[in-house]
Amino acid sequence: MLRNSSTIHQPNLFGTDLLMQLDPGDPLLKLASAIPWQEFEESFSIHYTAATGAPSKPIRLMVGLLVLKQLENLSDEAVVLQWKRNPYYQAFCGMKEFQRRFPCHSTELVHFRKRIGAEGVERIFRMSVGLHGRAALEDTVHIDTTVQEKNITYPTDSKLAIRIINRLNKIGKAHGVSQRRTFVKEVKSLRLAIRHFRHVTKRAKAKRALKRLRTIAGILIRELRRELPQHCLFERYQKDFLLYERVLAQQPKDKNKIYSLHEPQVYCVAKGKDHKQYEYGSKASIASTAQGNLIVGVVSHEQNRHDSHTLPEILRHVEASRGKTVKQAVCDRGYRGMKSMAPESFYRGKRSSEIHATRKIKSANNAEDVQRLSRLSVT
């Protein structure tokens, strides 16, 4: 049930107002006065019921926590803890008096993001872009891609197989299934054998151990499919079992592999850097203005596509977020290949072109190598 935010504030008879004790020139308080909170109240209220359910947290509180989370680069747990300790955080979220309790549980931020969906998050992002006014309407933007890493361990076939076995044993125990074997002791010995996978004389033993782990996982899957009730199997675990079978069947050189059980959409991106050659997550495109370096577009890509194929999507997002098309996009040489969008591209190797590109991007703050940047004229 939606809890309506009161616009009338009655001062505390035995205390002072929170804003009266804080510095009015603090950047957070200035930002709070510039954000149109009432627009979020009106647009997000449709996601709540009017009369049923427990009263919800105020919409301004939840939106403010999401903004603070991104501003300070905090996790859901950390931003809730810092909110309790920081009076400026509380004033930013609309509190009139200092609160001694947590604003909400960290998992409520997850539910709120799911409630408003991608469209709601886009609305918050467009608001942040609109606060900059004319500074966000530059004709030239800088575009680059990076990898948004997921919080997963380094993926190996043995780790995934052992995790599948542990999950299957937990499912059987939760539903009272009388399993013939749990293979707990054997899995421990196989884990030790896999440690020597790179040793010359013990590599064959490690391969046999990995094969045995996959066999054990397959045995447990087939046993649970026989013993679990059909309604429980198809309603709750059928999707998980299909994922487990796909993980057990994949080979080292397969494409579209599963690298994590709780983040199956993660894919591997080869970076080619000395300190980290591979990164596991999702590719993200970022567009920033040339003069002010303001982020005006962010897109997360579900598939690992070439940088040149991600350019149209990020340009559409920039146009939607600020209401103005991009006339010129500055990218690195990884975006080569978009002939239709770059009829006058300049690349390394032509002296006059390099000088021309250098003048165009002289003010770029995020340019790693000026000679490697090219100008993409967008029509």
Short mmCIF file of C-alpha atoms in Angstrom, two decimals:
data_model
loop_
_atom_site.label_atom_id
_atom_site.label_comp_id
_atom_site.label_asym_id
_atom_site.label_seq_id
_atom_site.Cartn_x
_atom_site.Cartn_y
_atom_site.Cartn_z
CA MET A 1 0.00 0.00 0.00
CA LEU A 2 1.34 3.42 -0.93
CA ARG A 3 2.17 5.71 1.96
CA ASN A 4 1.49 9.30 0.98
CA SER A 5 4.19 11.81 1.82
CA SER A 6 2.88 14.69 3.86
CA THR A 7 3.62 18.17 2.55
CA ILE A 8 2.79 19.76 5.94
CA HIS A 9 5.51 19.63 8.56
CA GLN A 10 4.78 20.44 12.19
CA PRO A 11 7.91 21.49 14.13
CA ASN A 12 8.94 19.42 17.11
CA LEU A 13 8.15 21.17 20.37
CA PHE A 14 11.13 19.61 22.18
CA GLY A 15 13.69 19.66 19.37
CA THR A 16 14.99 21.62 16.43
CA ASP A 17 14.45 21.03 12.77
CA LEU A 18 17.13 18.91 11.08
CA LEU A 19 17.77 21.41 8.28
CA MET A 20 18.37 24.19 10.81
CA GLN A 21 21.33 22.28 12.23
CA LEU A 22 23.02 21.62 8.87
CA ASP A 23 25.03 23.72 6.47
CA PRO A 24 22.67 25.04 3.77
CA GLY A 25 25.60 25.34 1.36
CA ASP A 26 26.34 21.61 1.41
CA PRO A 27 26.26 20.11 -2.13
CA LEU A 28 23.80 17.40 -1.09
CA LEU A 29 21.30 19.92 0.24
CA LYS A 30 21.62 22.02 -2.90
CA LEU A 31 21.06 18.94 -5.03
CA ALA A 32 18.02 17.96 -2.95
CA SER A 33 16.43 21.35 -3.57
CA ALA A 34 17.00 21.03 -7.33
CA ILE A 35 15.54 17.53 -7.79
CA PRO A 36 11.81 17.44 -8.72
CA TRP A 37 10.73 14.92 -6.09
CA GLN A 38 7.04 15.44 -6.77
CA GLU A 39 7.46 14.11 -10.31
CA PHE A 40 8.81 10.83 -8.94
CA GLU A 41 5.94 10.65 -6.46
CA GLU A 42 3.41 10.95 -9.28
CA SER A 43 5.10 8.65 -11.78
CA PHE A 44 6.01 5.83 -9.36
CA SER A 45 2.74 5.81 -7.41
CA ILE A 46 1.10 3.69 -10.12
CA HIS A 47 3.28 0.75 -9.03
CA TYR A 48 1.58 0.59 -5.60
CA THR A 49 -1.85 -0.49 -4.50
CA ALA A 50 -4.13 2.04 -2.87
CA ALA A 51 -5.68 0.18 0.07
CA THR A 52 -4.15 -3.28 0.55
CA GLY A 53 -0.88 -4.45 1.98
CA ALA A 54 1.53 -2.97 4.50
CA PRO A 55 2.37 0.73 4.21
CA SER A 56 5.33 1.26 1.92
CA LYS A 57 8.40 3.38 2.44
CA PRO A 58 8.15 6.93 1.06
CA ILE A 59 9.03 7.15 -2.61
CA ARG A 60 11.39 10.06 -2.01
CA LEU A 61 13.29 7.98 0.54
CA MET A 62 13.78 5.09 -1.89
CA VAL A 63 14.71 7.32 -4.83
CA GLY A 64 17.10 9.28 -2.62
CA LEU A 65 18.82 6.10 -1.48
CA LEU A 66 19.31 5.01 -5.09
CA VAL A 67 20.82 8.40 -5.97
CA LEU A 68 23.14 8.33 -2.94
CA LYS A 69 24.19 4.80 -3.79
CA GLN A 70 25.40 5.91 -7.20
CA LEU A 71 26.91 9.20 -6.03
CA GLU A 72 29.05 7.57 -3.35
CA ASN A 73 29.59 4.25 -5.16
CA LEU A 74 28.16 2.21 -2.27
CA SER A 75 26.44 -1.14 -2.05
CA ASP A 76 22.86 -1.55 -0.87
CA GLU A 77 24.03 -2.59 2.60
CA ALA A 78 26.55 0.25 2.87
CA VAL A 79 24.20 3.03 1.77
CA VAL A 80 21.60 1.97 4.36
CA LEU A 81 24.25 1.98 7.10
CA GLN A 82 25.68 5.35 6.05
CA TRP A 83 22.18 6.84 5.93
CA LYS A 84 21.71 6.06 9.61
CA ARG A 85 25.01 7.76 10.52
CA ASN A 86 24.95 10.76 8.18
CA PRO A 87 22.42 13.57 8.85
CA TYR A 88 23.02 15.05 5.39
CA TYR A 89 21.91 11.77 3.83
CA GLN A 90 18.73 11.89 5.89
CA ALA A 91 17.99 15.49 4.94
CA PHE A 92 18.61 14.63 1.29
CA CYS A 93 15.91 11.95 1.51
CA GLY A 94 13.38 14.35 3.04
CA MET A 95 13.69 13.63 6.75
CA LYS A 96 12.73 16.56 9.00
CA GLU A 97 14.24 15.11 12.17
CA PHE A 98 17.28 12.96 12.81
CA GLN A 99 16.42 9.26 12.59
CA ARG A 100 18.08 6.72 14.88
CA ARG A 101 16.93 3.65 12.98
CA PHE A 102 17.73 2.21 9.58
CA PRO A 103 15.56 3.63 6.79
CA CYS A 104 14.78 0.17 5.41
CA HIS A 105 16.31 -3.22 4.88
CA SER A 106 18.87 -3.40 2.11
CA THR A 107 16.74 -5.92 0.21
CA GLU A 108 13.94 -3.35 -0.09
CA LEU A 109 16.13 -1.44 -2.54
CA VAL A 110 16.18 -4.55 -4.72
CA HIS A 111 12.39 -4.79 -4.58
CA PHE A 112 12.02 -1.09 -5.38
CA ARG A 113 14.26 -1.37 -8.45
CA LYS A 114 12.23 -4.32 -9.66
CA ARG A 115 9.02 -2.42 -8.96
CA ILE A 116 9.88 0.65 -11.04
CA GLY A 117 11.73 -1.41 -13.68
CA ALA A 118 14.14 -0.16 -16.30
CA GLU A 119 11.77 2.64 -17.27
CA GLY A 120 11.84 4.06 -13.75
CA VAL A 121 15.63 3.97 -13.57
CA GLU A 122 15.75 5.71 -16.96
CA ARG A 123 13.52 8.45 -15.55
CA ILE A 124 15.94 9.03 -12.67
CA PHE A 125 18.86 9.15 -15.11
CA ARG A 126 17.10 11.66 -17.38
CA MET A 127 16.48 13.82 -14.33
CA SER A 128 20.20 13.81 -13.50
CA VAL A 129 21.04 14.84 -17.07
CA GLY A 130 18.42 17.58 -17.11
CA LEU A 131 19.82 19.19 -13.95
CA HIS A 132 22.87 20.35 -15.93
CA GLY A 133 20.80 22.40 -18.38
CA ARG A 134 22.64 23.65 -21.45
CA ALA A 135 25.92 22.03 -20.34
CA ALA A 136 24.47 18.62 -21.25
CA LEU A 137 23.43 19.73 -24.77
CA GLU A 138 26.87 19.85 -26.39
CA ASP A 139 27.07 18.78 -30.02
CA THR A 140 30.19 16.64 -29.48
CA VAL A 141 30.30 13.64 -27.14
CA HIS A 142 32.95 11.09 -26.25
CA ILE A 143 31.90 7.44 -26.43
CA ASP A 144 33.72 4.42 -25.06
CA THR A 145 32.95 0.94 -23.79
CA THR A 146 33.96 -0.77 -20.59
CA VAL A 147 33.18 -4.00 -18.78
CA GLN A 148 30.78 -3.93 -15.86
CA GLU A 149 32.16 -6.80 -13.81
CA LYS A 150 29.83 -9.01 -11.81
CA ASN A 151 30.46 -10.17 -8.27
CA ILE A 152 31.39 -13.74 -9.17
CA THR A 153 34.38 -15.94 -8.45
CA TYR A 154 36.84 -16.91 -11.15
CA PRO A 155 34.87 -19.48 -13.16
CA THR A 156 36.15 -23.03 -13.58
CA ASP A 157 34.33 -26.20 -14.58
CA SER A 158 35.17 -27.89 -11.27
CA LYS A 159 33.80 -24.99 -9.20
CA LEU A 160 30.52 -25.03 -11.10
CA ALA A 161 30.17 -28.81 -10.80
CA ILE A 162 30.82 -28.77 -7.04
CA ARG A 163 28.37 -25.93 -6.57
CA ILE A 164 25.72 -27.83 -8.52
CA ILE A 165 26.25 -30.90 -6.32
CA ASN A 166 25.90 -28.82 -3.14
CA ARG A 167 22.71 -27.21 -4.42
CA LEU A 168 21.19 -30.55 -5.36
CA ASN A 169 21.96 -32.00 -1.92
CA LYS A 170 20.37 -28.96 -0.31
CA ILE A 171 17.22 -29.39 -2.43
CA GLY A 172 16.96 -33.05 -1.50
CA LYS A 173 17.38 -32.31 2.19
CA ALA A 174 14.80 -29.50 2.11
CA HIS A 175 12.12 -31.81 0.64
CA GLY A 176 12.99 -34.87 2.71
CA VAL A 177 14.21 -36.97 -0.21
CA SER A 178 15.95 -40.16 0.93
CA GLN A 179 19.04 -40.04 -1.26
CA ARG A 180 21.07 -43.17 -1.82
CA ARG A 181 24.31 -41.19 -1.68
CA THR A 182 25.25 -37.55 -1.22
CA PHE A 183 28.86 -38.02 -2.39
CA VAL A 184 30.11 -35.50 0.18
CA LYS A 185 33.32 -37.36 1.08
CA GLU A 186 34.09 -38.28 -2.51
CA VAL A 187 33.68 -34.67 -3.62
CA LYS A 188 36.29 -33.61 -1.06
CA SER A 189 38.85 -36.05 -2.43
CA LEU A 190 38.05 -35.07 -6.01
CA ARG A 191 38.51 -31.41 -5.14
CA LEU A 192 42.06 -32.17 -3.95
CA ALA A 193 42.82 -34.11 -7.12
CA ILE A 194 41.72 -31.21 -9.32
CA ARG A 195 44.24 -28.91 -7.63
CA HIS A 196 47.02 -30.56 -9.69
CA PHE A 197 45.32 -29.91 -13.04
CA ARG A 198 48.38 -28.07 -14.38
CA HIS A 199 50.94 -30.54 -13.09
CA VAL A 200 52.49 -32.59 -15.86
CA THR A 201 52.37 -35.99 -14.18
CA LYS A 202 49.00 -35.52 -12.43
CA ARG A 203 47.02 -33.89 -15.22
CA ALA A 204 45.33 -37.14 -16.23
CA LYS A 205 44.20 -37.74 -12.65
CA ALA A 206 42.73 -34.24 -12.49
CA LYS A 207 40.81 -34.78 -15.73
CA ARG A 208 39.35 -38.01 -14.36
CA ALA A 209 38.31 -36.16 -11.19
CA LEU A 210 36.51 -33.48 -13.21
CA LYS A 211 34.72 -36.12 -15.26
CA ARG A 212 33.66 -37.88 -12.06
CA LEU A 213 32.25 -34.64 -10.63
CA ARG A 214 30.08 -34.20 -13.71
CA THR A 215 28.91 -37.79 -13.40
CA ILE A 216 27.96 -37.30 -9.74
CA ALA A 217 25.99 -34.17 -10.57
CA GLY A 218 24.12 -36.01 -13.31
CA ILE A 219 23.28 -38.85 -10.91
CA LEU A 220 21.82 -36.44 -8.36
CA ILE A 221 19.76 -34.59 -11.00
CA ARG A 222 18.19 -37.82 -12.27
CA GLU A 223 17.50 -39.01 -8.72
CA LEU A 224 15.75 -35.80 -7.70
CA ARG A 225 13.65 -35.86 -10.86
CA ARG A 226 12.41 -39.30 -9.85
CA GLU A 227 11.82 -38.56 -6.17
CA LEU A 228 10.53 -34.99 -6.10
CA PRO A 229 6.76 -34.40 -6.45
CA GLN A 230 5.82 -33.45 -9.97
CA HIS A 231 4.20 -30.14 -9.03
CA CYS A 232 7.29 -29.14 -7.06
CA LEU A 233 9.62 -30.24 -9.84
CA PHE A 234 7.96 -28.35 -12.67
CA GLU A 235 6.97 -25.24 -10.70
CA ARG A 236 10.22 -24.58 -8.84
CA TYR A 237 13.19 -26.60 -10.03
CA GLN A 238 12.71 -27.50 -13.68
CA LYS A 239 14.38 -24.29 -14.86
CA ASP A 240 17.29 -24.81 -12.46
CA PHE A 241 17.80 -28.41 -13.55
CA LEU A 242 17.94 -27.38 -17.20
CA LEU A 243 20.58 -24.79 -16.30
CA TYR A 244 22.61 -27.40 -14.40
CA GLU A 245 22.51 -29.83 -17.32
CA ARG A 246 23.67 -27.10 -19.69
CA VAL A 247 26.61 -26.27 -17.41
CA LEU A 248 27.65 -29.91 -17.10
CA ALA A 249 27.52 -30.45 -20.87
CA GLN A 250 29.54 -27.40 -21.92
CA GLN A 251 33.11 -27.82 -23.16
CA PRO A 252 36.11 -25.46 -22.82
CA LYS A 253 35.88 -24.14 -26.38
CA ASP A 254 32.09 -23.75 -26.54
CA LYS A 255 30.44 -20.38 -27.17
CA ASN A 256 27.85 -18.73 -24.92
CA LYS A 257 29.06 -20.59 -21.86
CA ILE A 258 27.60 -20.30 -18.38
CA TYR A 259 30.15 -18.82 -15.97
CA SER A 260 27.99 -18.45 -12.87
CA LEU A 261 24.88 -20.15 -11.54
CA HIS A 262 23.40 -17.05 -9.90
CA GLU A 263 24.43 -14.75 -12.81
CA PRO A 264 23.88 -16.89 -15.93
CA GLN A 265 23.83 -13.83 -18.21
CA VAL A 266 27.52 -13.12 -17.53
CA TYR A 267 29.87 -13.47 -20.51
CA CYS A 268 33.63 -13.30 -20.94
CA VAL A 269 35.22 -10.21 -22.48
CA ALA A 270 38.83 -10.45 -23.66
CA LYS A 271 40.63 -7.22 -22.76
CA GLY A 272 44.19 -8.20 -23.68
CA LYS A 273 45.70 -6.27 -20.76
CA ASP A 274 48.72 -7.58 -18.89
CA HIS A 275 47.19 -7.40 -15.42
CA LYS A 276 43.78 -8.78 -16.44
CA GLN A 277 43.35 -10.45 -19.81
CA TYR A 278 39.72 -11.49 -19.28
CA GLU A 279 36.84 -9.85 -17.46
CA TYR A 280 33.51 -11.45 -16.61
CA GLY A 281 30.41 -9.31 -16.68
CA SER A 282 28.56 -7.28 -19.29
CA LYS A 283 29.79 -4.65 -21.73
CA ALA A 284 28.57 -1.11 -21.12
CA SER A 285 28.75 1.95 -23.38
CA ILE A 286 29.25 5.39 -21.82
CA ALA A 287 28.77 8.75 -23.54
CA SER A 288 30.05 12.00 -22.00
CA THR A 289 30.14 15.58 -23.20
CA ALA A 290 33.39 16.85 -24.69
CA GLN A 291 33.75 20.03 -22.61
CA GLY A 292 32.11 19.27 -19.28
CA ASN A 293 32.69 15.49 -19.23
CA LEU A 294 29.07 14.96 -18.12
CA ILE A 295 27.68 11.47 -18.61
CA VAL A 296 24.64 11.80 -20.87
CA GLY A 297 24.17 8.19 -21.96
CA VAL A 298 24.73 4.71 -20.51
CA VAL A 299 23.74 1.41 -22.13
CA SER A 300 24.35 -2.13 -20.88
CA HIS A 301 24.62 -4.75 -23.64
CA GLU A 302 23.27 -8.24 -23.11
CA GLN A 303 25.63 -9.73 -25.70
CA ASN A 304 29.35 -9.30 -26.29
CA ARG A 305 29.18 -7.34 -29.53
CA HIS A 306 31.86 -5.42 -31.37
CA ASP A 307 32.22 -1.80 -30.32
CA SER A 308 31.13 -0.55 -33.73
CA HIS A 309 27.83 -2.42 -33.39
CA THR A 310 27.09 -0.76 -30.03
CA LEU A 311 27.35 2.78 -31.41
CA PRO A 312 23.77 3.19 -32.75
CA GLU A 313 22.25 2.07 -29.45
CA ILE A 314 24.23 4.48 -27.29
CA LEU A 315 23.49 7.36 -29.69
CA ARG A 316 19.76 6.65 -29.45
CA HIS A 317 20.00 6.61 -25.67
CA VAL A 318 21.81 9.97 -25.62
CA GLU A 319 19.09 11.48 -27.80
CA ALA A 320 16.35 10.08 -25.55
CA SER A 321 17.99 11.22 -22.31
CA ARG A 322 18.61 14.85 -23.29
CA GLY A 323 16.22 15.40 -26.23
CA LYS A 324 18.90 16.41 -28.73
CA THR A 325 20.75 14.44 -31.39
CA VAL A 326 24.52 14.07 -31.45
CA LYS A 327 26.29 15.85 -34.29
CA GLN A 328 29.76 14.50 -33.60
CA ALA A 329 30.96 11.45 -31.64
CA VAL A 330 34.62 10.95 -30.71
CA CYS A 331 35.64 7.31 -30.33
CA ASP A 332 38.81 5.25 -30.32
CA ARG A 333 39.94 2.95 -33.12
CA GLY A 334 37.94 0.06 -31.71
CA TYR A 335 34.85 1.55 -33.35
CA ARG A 336 36.16 1.12 -36.89
CA GLY A 337 33.70 -0.54 -39.24
CA MET A 338 30.62 1.71 -39.10
CA LYS A 339 30.96 3.11 -42.62
CA SER A 340 27.42 4.44 -42.79
CA MET A 341 27.78 6.47 -39.60
CA ALA A 342 31.38 7.57 -40.18
CA PRO A 343 31.83 8.78 -43.77
CA GLU A 344 34.71 11.06 -42.75
CA SER A 345 36.60 8.99 -40.20
CA PHE A 346 40.23 9.79 -39.50
CA TYR A 347 42.58 7.06 -38.35
CA ARG A 348 46.19 6.79 -37.39
CA GLY A 349 48.54 6.80 -40.34
CA LYS A 350 47.51 10.00 -42.13
CA ARG A 351 49.43 12.99 -40.85
CA SER A 352 46.88 15.65 -41.73
CA SER A 353 44.06 13.57 -40.31
CA GLU A 354 45.86 13.06 -37.01
CA ILE A 355 46.43 16.80 -36.63
CA HIS A 356 42.77 17.48 -37.42
CA ALA A 357 41.58 14.87 -34.92
CA THR A 358 43.97 16.20 -32.26
CA ARG A 359 42.51 19.68 -32.52
CA LYS A 360 38.98 18.34 -32.27
CA ILE A 361 39.61 16.39 -29.06
CA LYS A 362 42.20 18.59 -27.39
CA SER A 363 39.90 19.16 -24.41
CA ALA A 364 39.08 15.48 -23.86
CA ASN A 365 39.77 14.48 -20.27
CA ASN A 366 39.45 10.77 -20.82
CA ALA A 367 41.60 10.43 -23.95
CA GLU A 368 44.41 7.92 -23.38
CA ASP A 369 46.21 8.47 -26.65
CA VAL A 370 45.30 11.41 -28.87
CA GLN A 371 46.80 9.90 -32.00
CA ARG A 372 44.59 6.82 -31.68
CA LEU A 373 41.31 8.73 -31.51
CA SER A 374 39.16 9.26 -34.57
CA ARG A 375 36.31 11.64 -35.33
CA LEU A 376 33.00 10.05 -36.28
CA SER A 377 30.62 12.45 -38.03
CA VAL A 378 27.08 11.43 -37.21
CA THR A 379 24.35 12.45 -39.59
#
